[in-house]
JSON list of C-alpha atoms and ligand atoms in Angstrom, two decimals:
[
{"chain": "A", "resi": 1, "resn": "MET", "atom": "CA", "xyz": [85.97, 2.42, 19.37]},
{"chain": "A", "resi": 2, "resn": "GLU", "atom": "CA", "xyz": [87.22, 0.90, 22.58]},
{"chain": "A", "resi": 3, "resn": "SER", "atom": "CA", "xyz": [85.69, 3.50, 24.86]},
{"chain": "A", "resi": 4, "resn": "SER", "atom": "CA", "xyz": [82.19, 3.08, 23.47]},
{"chain": "A", "resi": 5, "resn": "ALA", "atom": "CA", "xyz": [82.14, -0.71, 23.89]},
{"chain": "A", "resi": 6, "resn": "LYS", "atom": "CA", "xyz": [79.21, -1.77, 26.04]},
{"chain": "A", "resi": 7, "resn": "HIS", "atom": "CA", "xyz": [80.29, -3.06, 29.43]},
{"chain": "A", "resi": 8, "resn": "ILE", "atom": "CA", "xyz": [78.75, -6.34, 30.56]},
{"chain": "A", "resi": 9, "resn": "LEU", "atom": "CA", "xyz": [79.05, -7.69, 34.09]},
{"chain": "A", "resi": 10, "resn": "ILE", "atom": "CA", "xyz": [78.82, -11.46, 34.49]},
{"chain": "A", "resi": 11, "resn": "VAL", "atom": "CA", "xyz": [77.96, -12.68, 37.99]},
{"chain": "A", "resi": 12, "resn": "GLU", "atom": "CA", "xyz": [78.58, -16.40, 37.92]},
{"chain": "A", "resi": 13, "resn": "ASP", "atom": "CA", "xyz": [80.42, -18.73, 40.28]},
{"chain": "A", "resi": 14, "resn": "GLU", "atom": "CA", "xyz": [80.96, -21.51, 37.75]},
{"chain": "A", "resi": 15, "resn": "GLN", "atom": "CA", "xyz": [84.33, -20.43, 36.44]},
{"chain": "A", "resi": 16, "resn": "HIS", "atom": "CA", "xyz": [84.34, -22.31, 33.18]},
{"chain": "A", "resi": 17, "resn": "LEU", "atom": "CA", "xyz": [80.84, -21.17, 32.25]},
{"chain": "A", "resi": 18, "resn": "ALA", "atom": "CA", "xyz": [81.70, -17.57, 33.13]},
{"chain": "A", "resi": 19, "resn": "GLN", "atom": "CA", "xyz": [84.86, -17.71, 31.04]},
{"chain": "A", "resi": 20, "resn": "GLY", "atom": "CA", "xyz": [83.00, -19.30, 28.14]},
{"chain": "A", "resi": 21, "resn": "ILE", "atom": "CA", "xyz": [80.43, -16.50, 28.13]},
{"chain": "A", "resi": 22, "resn": "ARG", "atom": "CA", "xyz": [83.18, -13.90, 28.51]},
{"chain": "A", "resi": 23, "resn": "PHE", "atom": "CA", "xyz": [85.06, -15.36, 25.56]},
{"chain": "A", "resi": 24, "resn": "ASN", "atom": "CA", "xyz": [82.01, -15.11, 23.31]},
{"chain": "A", "resi": 25, "resn": "LEU", "atom": "CA", "xyz": [81.03, -11.62, 24.45]},
{"chain": "A", "resi": 26, "resn": "ASP", "atom": "CA", "xyz": [84.63, -10.47, 23.96]},
{"chain": "A", "resi": 27, "resn": "ALA", "atom": "CA", "xyz": [84.43, -11.80, 20.44]},
{"chain": "A", "resi": 28, "resn": "GLU", "atom": "CA", "xyz": [81.30, -9.71, 19.87]},
{"chain": "A", "resi": 29, "resn": "GLY", "atom": "CA", "xyz": [83.21, -6.59, 20.88]},
{"chain": "A", "resi": 30, "resn": "TYR", "atom": "CA", "xyz": [81.79, -6.11, 24.37]},
{"chain": "A", "resi": 31, "resn": "ARG", "atom": "CA", "xyz": [83.86, -5.19, 27.39]},
{"chain": "A", "resi": 32, "resn": "VAL", "atom": "CA", "xyz": [83.34, -7.87, 30.03]},
{"chain": "A", "resi": 33, "resn": "THR", "atom": "CA", "xyz": [83.90, -8.11, 33.78]},
{"chain": "A", "resi": 34, "resn": "VAL", "atom": "CA", "xyz": [83.37, -11.36, 35.67]},
{"chain": "A", "resi": 35, "resn": "VAL", "atom": "CA", "xyz": [82.70, -11.65, 39.39]},
{"chain": "A", "resi": 36, "resn": "GLY", "atom": "CA", "xyz": [81.92, -14.83, 41.30]},
{"chain": "A", "resi": 37, "resn": "ASP", "atom": "CA", "xyz": [79.47, -13.63, 43.94]},
{"chain": "A", "resi": 38, "resn": "GLY", "atom": "CA", "xyz": [76.71, -11.14, 44.69]},
{"chain": "A", "resi": 39, "resn": "PRO", "atom": "CA", "xyz": [78.49, -8.81, 47.10]},
{"chain": "A", "resi": 40, "resn": "SER", "atom": "CA", "xyz": [81.27, -8.20, 44.55]},
{"chain": "A", "resi": 41, "resn": "ALA", "atom": "CA", "xyz": [78.65, -7.35, 41.94]},
{"chain": "A", "resi": 42, "resn": "LEU", "atom": "CA", "xyz": [76.85, -4.96, 44.30]},
{"chain": "A", "resi": 43, "resn": "ARG", "atom": "CA", "xyz": [80.12, -3.23, 45.26]},
{"chain": "A", "resi": 44, "resn": "LEU", "atom": "CA", "xyz": [80.89, -2.66, 41.62]},
{"chain": "A", "resi": 45, "resn": "VAL", "atom": "CA", "xyz": [77.45, -1.30, 40.75]},
{"chain": "A", "resi": 46, "resn": "ARG", "atom": "CA", "xyz": [77.24, 0.88, 43.84]},
{"chain": "A", "resi": 47, "resn": "ALA", "atom": "CA", "xyz": [80.67, 2.40, 43.24]},
{"chain": "A", "resi": 48, "resn": "ASP", "atom": "CA", "xyz": [79.40, 3.62, 39.86]},
{"chain": "A", "resi": 49, "resn": "PRO", "atom": "CA", "xyz": [75.77, 2.92, 38.92]},
{"chain": "A", "resi": 50, "resn": "THR", "atom": "CA", "xyz": [76.46, 3.70, 35.26]},
{"chain": "A", "resi": 51, "resn": "ALA", "atom": "CA", "xyz": [79.65, 1.64, 34.97]},
{"chain": "A", "resi": 52, "resn": "VAL", "atom": "CA", "xyz": [77.79, -1.37, 33.64]},
{"chain": "A", "resi": 53, "resn": "ASP", "atom": "CA", "xyz": [75.39, -1.52, 30.67]},
{"chain": "A", "resi": 54, "resn": "LEU", "atom": "CA", "xyz": [74.06, -5.00, 31.32]},
{"chain": "A", "resi": 55, "resn": "ILE", "atom": "CA", "xyz": [74.28, -7.64, 34.05]},
{"chain": "A", "resi": 56, "resn": "ILE", "atom": "CA", "xyz": [74.18, -11.36, 33.37]},
{"chain": "A", "resi": 57, "resn": "LEU", "atom": "CA", "xyz": [73.24, -12.81, 36.71]},
{"chain": "A", "resi": 58, "resn": "ASP", "atom": "CA", "xyz": [73.32, -16.40, 37.92]},
{"chain": "A", "resi": 59, "resn": "LEU", "atom": "CA", "xyz": [70.68, -17.29, 40.54]},
{"chain": "A", "resi": 60, "resn": "MET", "atom": "CA", "xyz": [72.53, -19.94, 42.52]},
{"chain": "A", "resi": 61, "resn": "LEU", "atom": "CA", "xyz": [75.47, -18.04, 43.93]},
{"chain": "A", "resi": 62, "resn": "PRO", "atom": "CA", "xyz": [77.45, -18.71, 47.09]},
{"chain": "A", "resi": 63, "resn": "GLY", "atom": "CA", "xyz": [76.22, -16.73, 50.10]},
{"chain": "A", "resi": 64, "resn": "MET", "atom": "CA", "xyz": [73.79, -14.39, 48.41]},
{"chain": "A", "resi": 65, "resn": "SER", "atom": "CA", "xyz": [71.27, -15.44, 45.78]},
{"chain": "A", "resi": 66, "resn": "GLY", "atom": "CA", "xyz": [70.88, -13.78, 42.42]},
{"chain": "A", "resi": 67, "resn": "TYR", "atom": "CA", "xyz": [67.37, -12.78, 43.47]},
{"chain": "A", "resi": 68, "resn": "ALA", "atom": "CA", "xyz": [68.77, -10.77, 46.37]},
{"chain": "A", "resi": 69, "resn": "VAL", "atom": "CA", "xyz": [71.38, -9.15, 44.13]},
{"chain": "A", "resi": 70, "resn": "CYS", "atom": "CA", "xyz": [68.73, -8.16, 41.61]},
{"chain": "A", "resi": 71, "resn": "GLU", "atom": "CA", "xyz": [66.40, -6.86, 44.29]},
{"chain": "A", "resi": 72, "resn": "GLN", "atom": "CA", "xyz": [69.09, -4.70, 45.89]},
{"chain": "A", "resi": 73, "resn": "ILE", "atom": "CA", "xyz": [70.13, -3.21, 42.56]},
{"chain": "A", "resi": 74, "resn": "ARG", "atom": "CA", "xyz": [66.53, -2.23, 41.82]},
{"chain": "A", "resi": 75, "resn": "GLN", "atom": "CA", "xyz": [65.94, -0.94, 45.34]},
{"chain": "A", "resi": 76, "resn": "ALA", "atom": "CA", "xyz": [68.88, 1.37, 44.79]},
{"chain": "A", "resi": 77, "resn": "GLY", "atom": "CA", "xyz": [66.95, 2.82, 41.84]},
{"chain": "A", "resi": 78, "resn": "ASN", "atom": "CA", "xyz": [69.31, 1.35, 39.25]},
{"chain": "A", "resi": 79, "resn": "ASP", "atom": "CA", "xyz": [67.50, 0.20, 36.11]},
{"chain": "A", "resi": 80, "resn": "VAL", "atom": "CA", "xyz": [70.47, -1.45, 34.38]},
{"chain": "A", "resi": 81, "resn": "PRO", "atom": "CA", "xyz": [69.19, -4.35, 32.25]},
{"chain": "A", "resi": 82, "resn": "ILE", "atom": "CA", "xyz": [69.47, -7.64, 34.11]},
{"chain": "A", "resi": 83, "resn": "LEU", "atom": "CA", "xyz": [69.44, -11.03, 32.42]},
{"chain": "A", "resi": 84, "resn": "ILE", "atom": "CA", "xyz": [69.04, -13.93, 34.80]},
{"chain": "A", "resi": 85, "resn": "LEU", "atom": "CA", "xyz": [70.72, -17.22, 33.95]},
{"chain": "A", "resi": 86, "resn": "SER", "atom": "CA", "xyz": [69.51, -20.17, 35.87]},
{"chain": "A", "resi": 87, "resn": "ALA", "atom": "CA", "xyz": [69.49, -23.92, 35.95]},
{"chain": "A", "resi": 88, "resn": "ARG", "atom": "CA", "xyz": [66.21, -23.70, 37.80]},
{"chain": "A", "resi": 89, "resn": "THR", "atom": "CA", "xyz": [63.34, -24.57, 35.58]},
{"chain": "A", "resi": 90, "resn": "LEU", "atom": "CA", "xyz": [60.26, -23.80, 37.59]},
{"chain": "A", "resi": 91, "resn": "THR", "atom": "CA", "xyz": [57.95, -21.18, 36.21]},
{"chain": "A", "resi": 92, "resn": "GLU", "atom": "CA", "xyz": [57.76, -19.84, 39.75]},
{"chain": "A", "resi": 93, "resn": "ASP", "atom": "CA", "xyz": [61.51, -19.16, 39.64]},
{"chain": "A", "resi": 94, "resn": "ARG", "atom": "CA", "xyz": [61.16, -17.34, 36.39]},
{"chain": "A", "resi": 95, "resn": "ILE", "atom": "CA", "xyz": [58.34, -15.24, 37.72]},
{"chain": "A", "resi": 96, "resn": "ARG", "atom": "CA", "xyz": [60.18, -14.55, 40.93]},
{"chain": "A", "resi": 97, "resn": "GLY", "atom": "CA", "xyz": [63.10, -13.32, 38.84]},
{"chain": "A", "resi": 98, "resn": "LEU", "atom": "CA", "xyz": [60.81, -10.90, 37.05]},
{"chain": "A", "resi": 99, "resn": "ASP", "atom": "CA", "xyz": [59.16, -9.94, 40.34]},
{"chain": "A", "resi": 100, "resn": "VAL", "atom": "CA", "xyz": [62.49, -8.77, 41.75]},
{"chain": "A", "resi": 101, "resn": "GLY", "atom": "CA", "xyz": [63.08, -6.70, 38.66]},
{"chain": "A", "resi": 102, "resn": "ALA", "atom": "CA", "xyz": [64.98, -8.83, 36.15]},
{"chain": "A", "resi": 103, "resn": "ASP", "atom": "CA", "xyz": [64.30, -8.07, 32.49]},
{"chain": "A", "resi": 104, "resn": "GLN", "atom": "CA", "xyz": [64.92, -11.48, 30.99]},
{"chain": "A", "resi": 105, "resn": "TYR", "atom": "CA", "xyz": [65.33, -15.03, 32.13]},
{"chain": "A", "resi": 106, "resn": "LEU", "atom": "CA", "xyz": [67.38, -17.63, 30.31]},
{"chain": "A", "resi": 107, "resn": "GLN", "atom": "CA", "xyz": [67.43, -21.23, 31.39]},
{"chain": "A", "resi": 108, "resn": "LYS", "atom": "CA", "xyz": [70.64, -23.26, 31.51]},
{"chain": "A", "resi": 109, "resn": "PRO", "atom": "CA", "xyz": [71.75, -24.97, 29.41]},
{"chain": "A", "resi": 110, "resn": "PHE", "atom": "CA", "xyz": [71.18, -22.38, 26.73]},
{"chain": "A", "resi": 111, "resn": "GLU", "atom": "CA", "xyz": [72.19, -21.85, 23.14]},
{"chain": "A", "resi": 112, "resn": "LEU", "atom": "CA", "xyz": [74.92, -19.28, 22.74]},
{"chain": "A", "resi": 113, "resn": "GLU", "atom": "CA", "xyz": [73.01, -17.60, 19.93]},
{"chain": "A", "resi": 114, "resn": "GLU", "atom": "CA", "xyz": [70.00, -17.16, 22.17]},
{"chain": "A", "resi": 115, "resn": "LEU", "atom": "CA", "xyz": [72.11, -15.53, 24.87]},
{"chain": "A", "resi": 116, "resn": "LEU", "atom": "CA", "xyz": [73.74, -13.20, 22.34]},
{"chain": "A", "resi": 117, "resn": "ALA", "atom": "CA", "xyz": [70.36, -12.25, 20.89]},
{"chain": "A", "resi": 118, "resn": "MET", "atom": "CA", "xyz": [69.01, -11.42, 24.34]},
{"chain": "A", "resi": 119, "resn": "VAL", "atom": "CA", "xyz": [72.11, -9.39, 25.14]},
{"chain": "A", "resi": 120, "resn": "ARG", "atom": "CA", "xyz": [71.78, -7.40, 21.92]},
{"chain": "A", "resi": 121, "resn": "ASN", "atom": "CA", "xyz": [68.09, -6.89, 22.55]},
{"chain": "A", "resi": 122, "resn": "LEU", "atom": "CA", "xyz": [68.57, -5.69, 26.12]},
{"chain": "A", "resi": 123, "resn": "LEU", "atom": "CA", "xyz": [71.38, -3.34, 25.17]},
{"chain": "A", "resi": 124, "resn": "THR", "atom": "CA", "xyz": [69.29, -1.64, 22.49]},
{"chain": "A", "resi": 125, "resn": "ARG", "atom": "CA", "xyz": [65.99, -1.77, 24.31]},
{"chain": "A", "resi": 126, "resn": "ARG", "atom": "CA", "xyz": [66.25, 1.82, 25.46]},
{"chain": "A", "resi": 127, "resn": "GLY", "atom": "CA", "xyz": [65.70, 2.73, 21.85]},
{"chain": "A", "resi": 128, "resn": "ARG", "atom": "CA", "xyz": [63.17, 0.13, 20.85]},
{"chain": "A", "resi": 129, "resn": "PHE", "atom": "CA", "xyz": [61.71, -2.46, 23.11]},
{"chain": "A", "resi": 130, "resn": "LYS", "atom": "CA", "xyz": [59.31, -4.93, 21.62]},
{"chain": "A", "resi": 131, "resn": "LEU", "atom": "CA", "xyz": [55.78, -3.73, 21.98]},
{"chain": "A", "resi": 132, "resn": "PRO", "atom": "CA", "xyz": [52.96, -5.91, 23.15]},
{"chain": "A", "resi": 133, "resn": "ALA", "atom": "CA", "xyz": [50.39, -7.06, 20.67]},
{"chain": "A", "resi": 134, "resn": "ALA", "atom": "CA", "xyz": [48.85, -3.84, 19.50]},
{"chain": "A", "resi": 135, "resn": "GLY", "atom": "CA", "xyz": [45.31, -2.93, 20.38]},
{"chain": "A", "resi": 136, "resn": "LYS", "atom": "CA", "xyz": [44.36, 0.68, 19.87]},
{"chain": "A", "resi": 137, "resn": "LYS", "atom": "CA", "xyz": [47.12, 2.78, 18.32]},
{"chain": "A", "resi": 138, "resn": "VAL", "atom": "CA", "xyz": [48.80, 4.94, 20.90]},
{"chain": "A", "resi": 139, "resn": "GLY", "atom": "CA", "xyz": [50.97, 7.74, 19.63]},
{"chain": "A", "resi": 140, "resn": "ASP", "atom": "CA", "xyz": [54.43, 8.29, 20.99]},
{"chain": "A", "resi": 141, "resn": "VAL", "atom": "CA", "xyz": [53.06, 10.58, 23.64]},
{"chain": "A", "resi": 142, "resn": "LEU", "atom": "CA", "xyz": [50.47, 9.59, 26.21]},
{"chain": "A", "resi": 143, "resn": "GLU", "atom": "CA", "xyz": [49.00, 12.19, 28.54]},
{"chain": "A", "resi": 144, "resn": "PHE", "atom": "CA", "xyz": [46.73, 11.41, 31.42]},
{"chain": "A", "resi": 145, "resn": "GLY", "atom": "CA", "xyz": [46.12, 13.03, 34.78]},
{"chain": "A", "resi": 146, "resn": "ARG", "atom": "CA", "xyz": [49.27, 14.84, 35.75]},
{"chain": "A", "resi": 147, "resn": "ALA", "atom": "CA", "xyz": [51.42, 12.56, 33.63]},
{"chain": "A", "resi": 148, "resn": "ARG", "atom": "CA", "xyz": [53.08, 12.79, 30.27]},
{"chain": "A", "resi": 149, "resn": "VAL", "atom": "CA", "xyz": [54.77, 9.72, 28.81]},
{"chain": "A", "resi": 150, "resn": "ASN", "atom": "CA", "xyz": [56.85, 9.70, 25.67]},
{"chain": "A", "resi": 151, "resn": "PHE", "atom": "CA", "xyz": [57.19, 6.10, 24.52]},
{"chain": "A", "resi": 152, "resn": "ASP", "atom": "CA", "xyz": [59.68, 7.11, 21.87]},
{"chain": "A", "resi": 153, "resn": "THR", "atom": "CA", "xyz": [62.23, 8.76, 24.14]},
{"chain": "A", "resi": 154, "resn": "PHE", "atom": "CA", "xyz": [61.10, 6.96, 27.33]},
{"chain": "A", "resi": 155, "resn": "GLU", "atom": "CA", "xyz": [60.69, 10.32, 29.04]},
{"chain": "A", "resi": 156, "resn": "VAL", "atom": "CA", "xyz": [58.12, 10.24, 31.78]},
{"chain": "A", "resi": 157, "resn": "THR", "atom": "CA", "xyz": [57.03, 13.24, 33.81]},
{"chain": "A", "resi": 158, "resn": "VAL", "atom": "CA", "xyz": [54.44, 13.72, 36.51]},
{"chain": "A", "resi": 159, "resn": "ASP", "atom": "CA", "xyz": [53.67, 17.35, 37.33]},
{"chain": "A", "resi": 160, "resn": "GLY", "atom": "CA", "xyz": [56.71, 18.19, 35.25]},
{"chain": "A", "resi": 161, "resn": "LYS", "atom": "CA", "xyz": [58.96, 16.04, 37.42]},
{"chain": "A", "resi": 162, "resn": "ARG", "atom": "CA", "xyz": [61.04, 13.42, 35.63]},
{"chain": "A", "resi": 163, "resn": "LEU", "atom": "CA", "xyz": [60.54, 9.77, 36.55]},
{"chain": "A", "resi": 164, "resn": "ARG", "atom": "CA", "xyz": [62.51, 6.75, 35.45]},
{"chain": "A", "resi": 165, "resn": "LEU", "atom": "CA", "xyz": [60.43, 3.71, 34.62]},
{"chain": "A", "resi": 166, "resn": "THR", "atom": "CA", "xyz": [61.88, 0.31, 33.85]},
{"chain": "A", "resi": 167, "resn": "PRO", "atom": "CA", "xyz": [61.22, -1.15, 30.39]},
{"chain": "A", "resi": 168, "resn": "MET", "atom": "CA", "xyz": [58.71, -3.63, 31.84]},
{"chain": "A", "resi": 169, "resn": "GLU", "atom": "CA", "xyz": [56.84, -0.85, 33.59]},
{"chain": "A", "resi": 170, "resn": "LEU", "atom": "CA", "xyz": [56.69, 1.10, 30.34]},
{"chain": "A", "resi": 171, "resn": "LYS", "atom": "CA", "xyz": [55.62, -1.96, 28.45]},
{"chain": "A", "resi": 172, "resn": "LEU", "atom": "CA", "xyz": [52.76, -2.56, 30.88]},
{"chain": "A", "resi": 173, "resn": "LEU", "atom": "CA", "xyz": [51.77, 1.09, 30.77]},
{"chain": "A", "resi": 174, "resn": "ARG", "atom": "CA", "xyz": [51.73, 1.06, 27.00]},
{"chain": "A", "resi": 175, "resn": "PHE", "atom": "CA", "xyz": [49.60, -2.07, 26.93]},
{"chain": "A", "resi": 176, "resn": "PHE", "atom": "CA", "xyz": [47.14, -0.44, 29.32]},
{"chain": "A", "resi": 177, "resn": "ALA", "atom": "CA", "xyz": [47.06, 2.65, 27.12]},
{"chain": "A", "resi": 178, "resn": "GLU", "atom": "CA", "xyz": [46.45, 0.58, 24.01]},
{"chain": "A", "resi": 179, "resn": "HIS", "atom": "CA", "xyz": [43.51, -1.07, 25.73]},
{"chain": "A", "resi": 180, "resn": "GLU", "atom": "CA", "xyz": [42.22, 1.99, 27.51]},
{"chain": "A", "resi": 181, "resn": "GLY", "atom": "CA", "xyz": [38.89, 1.42, 29.17]},
{"chain": "A", "resi": 182, "resn": "SER", "atom": "CA", "xyz": [38.97, -2.37, 28.76]},
{"chain": "A", "resi": 183, "resn": "VAL", "atom": "CA", "xyz": [39.12, -4.77, 31.65]},
{"chain": "A", "resi": 184, "resn": "LEU", "atom": "CA", "xyz": [42.33, -6.79, 31.39]},
{"chain": "A", "resi": 185, "resn": "SER", "atom": "CA", "xyz": [42.77, -9.98, 33.36]},
{"chain": "A", "resi": 186, "resn": "ARG", "atom": "CA", "xyz": [46.02, -10.81, 35.12]},
{"chain": "A", "resi": 187, "resn": "ASN", "atom": "CA", "xyz": [46.57, -13.74, 32.77]},
{"chain": "A", "resi": 188, "resn": "GLN", "atom": "CA", "xyz": [46.00, -11.55, 29.74]},
{"chain": "A", "resi": 189, "resn": "LEU", "atom": "CA", "xyz": [48.57, -9.08, 31.04]},
{"chain": "A", "resi": 190, "resn": "LEU", "atom": "CA", "xyz": [51.06, -11.80, 31.97]},
{"chain": "A", "resi": 191, "resn": "ASP", "atom": "CA", "xyz": [50.76, -13.25, 28.50]},
{"chain": "A", "resi": 192, "resn": "ALA", "atom": "CA", "xyz": [50.87, -9.99, 26.54]},
{"chain": "A", "resi": 193, "resn": "VAL", "atom": "CA", "xyz": [53.41, -8.05, 28.55]},
{"chain": "A", "resi": 194, "resn": "TRP", "atom": "CA", "xyz": [55.64, -10.71, 30.09]},
{"chain": "A", "resi": 195, "resn": "GLY", "atom": "CA", "xyz": [55.19, -13.42, 27.50]},
{"chain": "A", "resi": 196, "resn": "LEU", "atom": "CA", "xyz": [54.20, -15.88, 30.20]},
{"chain": "A", "resi": 197, "resn": "LYS", "atom": "CA", "xyz": [51.63, -18.46, 29.28]},
{"chain": "A", "resi": 198, "resn": "SER", "atom": "CA", "xyz": [50.99, -19.43, 32.78]},
{"chain": "A", "resi": 199, "resn": "THR", "atom": "CA", "xyz": [48.23, -20.17, 35.15]},
{"chain": "A", "resi": 200, "resn": "VAL", "atom": "CA", "xyz": [50.42, -20.14, 38.22]},
{"chain": "A", "resi": 201, "resn": "VAL", "atom": "CA", "xyz": [49.44, -17.79, 40.96]},
{"chain": "A", "resi": 202, "resn": "THR", "atom": "CA", "xyz": [51.71, -14.79, 40.84]},
{"chain": "A", "resi": 203, "resn": "ARG", "atom": "CA", "xyz": [51.75, -11.31, 42.22]},
{"chain": "A", "resi": 204, "resn": "THR", "atom": "CA", "xyz": [53.80, -10.03, 39.30]},
{"chain": "A", "resi": 205, "resn": "VAL", "atom": "CA", "xyz": [50.96, -8.09, 37.72]},
{"chain": "A", "resi": 206, "resn": "ASP", "atom": "CA", "xyz": [49.71, -6.72, 41.03]},
{"chain": "A", "resi": 207, "resn": "ASN", "atom": "CA", "xyz": [53.22, -5.64, 41.98]},
{"chain": "A", "resi": 208, "resn": "PHE", "atom": "CA", "xyz": [53.68, -3.80, 38.72]},
{"chain": "A", "resi": 209, "resn": "VAL", "atom": "CA", "xyz": [50.27, -2.13, 38.91]},
{"chain": "A", "resi": 210, "resn": "MET", "atom": "CA", "xyz": [51.17, -1.01, 42.43]},
{"chain": "A", "resi": 211, "resn": "ARG", "atom": "CA", "xyz": [54.33, 0.55, 41.03]},
{"chain": "A", "resi": 212, "resn": "LEU", "atom": "CA", "xyz": [52.40, 2.36, 38.29]},
{"chain": "A", "resi": 213, "resn": "ARG", "atom": "CA", "xyz": [49.98, 3.69, 40.90]},
{"chain": "A", "resi": 214, "resn": "LYS", "atom": "CA", "xyz": [52.87, 4.90, 43.01]},
{"chain": "A", "resi": 215, "resn": "TYR", "atom": "CA", "xyz": [54.26, 6.78, 40.03]},
{"chain": "A", "resi": 216, "resn": "PHE", "atom": "CA", "xyz": [51.08, 8.22, 38.63]},
{"chain": "A", "resi": 217, "resn": "GLU", "atom": "CA", "xyz": [48.26, 8.33, 41.16]},
{"chain": "A", "resi": 218, "resn": "ALA", "atom": "CA", "xyz": [47.83, 11.33, 43.44]},
{"chain": "A", "resi": 219, "resn": "ASP", "atom": "CA", "xyz": [46.72, 8.84, 46.10]},
{"chain": "A", "resi": 220, "resn": "PRO", "atom": "CA", "xyz": [47.93, 5.32, 45.23]},
{"chain": "A", "resi": 221, "resn": "ALA", "atom": "CA", "xyz": [45.49, 3.89, 47.78]},
{"chain": "A", "resi": 222, "resn": "ARG", "atom": "CA", "xyz": [42.61, 5.49, 45.86]},
{"chain": "A", "resi": 223, "resn": "PRO", "atom": "CA", "xyz": [43.53, 5.05, 42.22]},
{"chain": "A", "resi": 224, "resn": "ARG", "atom": "CA", "xyz": [41.68, 7.02, 39.55]},
{"chain": "A", "resi": 225, "resn": "HIS", "atom": "CA", "xyz": [43.52, 5.72, 36.48]},
{"chain": "A", "resi": 226, "resn": "PHE", "atom": "CA", "xyz": [44.76, 2.21, 37.24]},
{"chain": "A", "resi": 227, "resn": "LEU", "atom": "CA", "xyz": [41.58, 0.67, 38.53]},
{"chain": "A", "resi": 228, "resn": "SER", "atom": "CA", "xyz": [41.06, -2.73, 40.09]},
{"chain": "A", "resi": 229, "resn": "VAL", "atom": "CA", "xyz": [38.04, -4.56, 38.75]},
{"chain": "A", "resi": 230, "resn": "ARG", "atom": "CA", "xyz": [36.97, -6.97, 41.40]},
{"chain": "A", "resi": 231, "resn": "GLY", "atom": "CA", "xyz": [37.40, -10.59, 40.40]},
{"chain": "A", "resi": 232, "resn": "ALA", "atom": "CA", "xyz": [38.41, -9.63, 36.87]},
{"chain": "A", "resi": 233, "resn": "GLY", "atom": "CA", "xyz": [41.65, -7.71, 36.73]},
{"chain": "A", "resi": 234, "resn": "TYR", "atom": "CA", "xyz": [42.56, -4.14, 35.95]},
{"chain": "A", "resi": 235, "resn": "ARG", "atom": "CA", "xyz": [41.32, -1.30, 33.83]},
{"chain": "A", "resi": 236, "resn": "PHE", "atom": "CA", "xyz": [43.22, 1.81, 32.79]},
{"chain": "A", "resi": 237, "resn": "VAL", "atom": "CA", "xyz": [41.39, 5.06, 32.12]},
{"chain": "A", "resi": 238, "resn": "ALA", "atom": "CA", "xyz": [43.03, 8.29, 31.00]},
{"chain": "A", "resi": 239, "resn": "GLU", "atom": "CA", "xyz": [40.18, 10.43, 32.36]},
{"chain": "A", "resi": 240, "resn": "ALA", "atom": "CA", "xyz": [40.19, 10.01, 36.12]},
{"chain": "A", "resi": 241, "resn": "GLU", "atom": "CA", "xyz": [37.37, 7.82, 37.42]},
{"chain": "A", "resi": 242, "resn": "GLU", "atom": "CA", "xyz": [36.36, 6.50, 40.77]},
{"chain": "A", "resi": 243, "resn": "GLU", "atom": "CA", "xyz": [37.28, 2.90, 41.41]},
{"chain": "A", "resi": 244, "resn": "GLU", "atom": "CA", "xyz": [34.41, 0.44, 41.29]},
{"chain": "A", "resi": 245, "resn": "ALA", "atom": "CA", "xyz": [32.80, 0.22, 44.67]},
{"chain": "A", "resi": 246, "resn": "PRO", "atom": "CA", "xyz": [33.85, -3.04, 46.32]},
{"chain": "A", "resi": 247, "resn": "GLY", "atom": "CA", "xyz": [31.11, -5.50, 47.01]},
{"chain": "B", "resi": 301, "resn": "CA", "atom": "CA1", "xyz": [75.86, -20.96, 40.18]}
]
């Protein structure tokens, strides 16, 4: 059915690459829009935040970088899946992409099949995103503090109020829940949740933990569930605890 076709926005200034991707996505039955710069993409998404089901975003764009585009979309509270395409190869670039809220990062040149697989995966992720290596079994519903999280339907409420978490935030939360009470290092989390085997210094984990605290802690500055363990990493506890005294 034409009307139910998923709508994919390609933001890419290299015309022939954009058209090549469009051609292949068309062939897969997707509806595709191509724009050549960030401001055009933002206009489109702002006009109707639900108009697009997925954004394929180049990093090196004229005028405004893909990072900035991604950041602005997320700051507007839009959690549309974003797949970054980039010729940049540095791990730092990849991490920065995830820091600003991208869901996936694909390096140019890429295999068409890989792109299509990522697209399929991102478009269905609301139903089933890939779970991190399982520790303790966590049921579909996690309750802690004032929060209730349904990992099956992705419904999250705090004091009965609905929240919208991004898939990466949910993935991190689930990993914490599966390892409740254990101290998890940043590298462990980067590896398990983001799939990054990396020793580079990154604030990715800290940024995401900050977001979880903002959602779930009564006082994010004095967390009772998402605890920092000095020099080691983080620890999640369902039963509120005091954070380890610094020192
Ligand atoms: Ca470009």
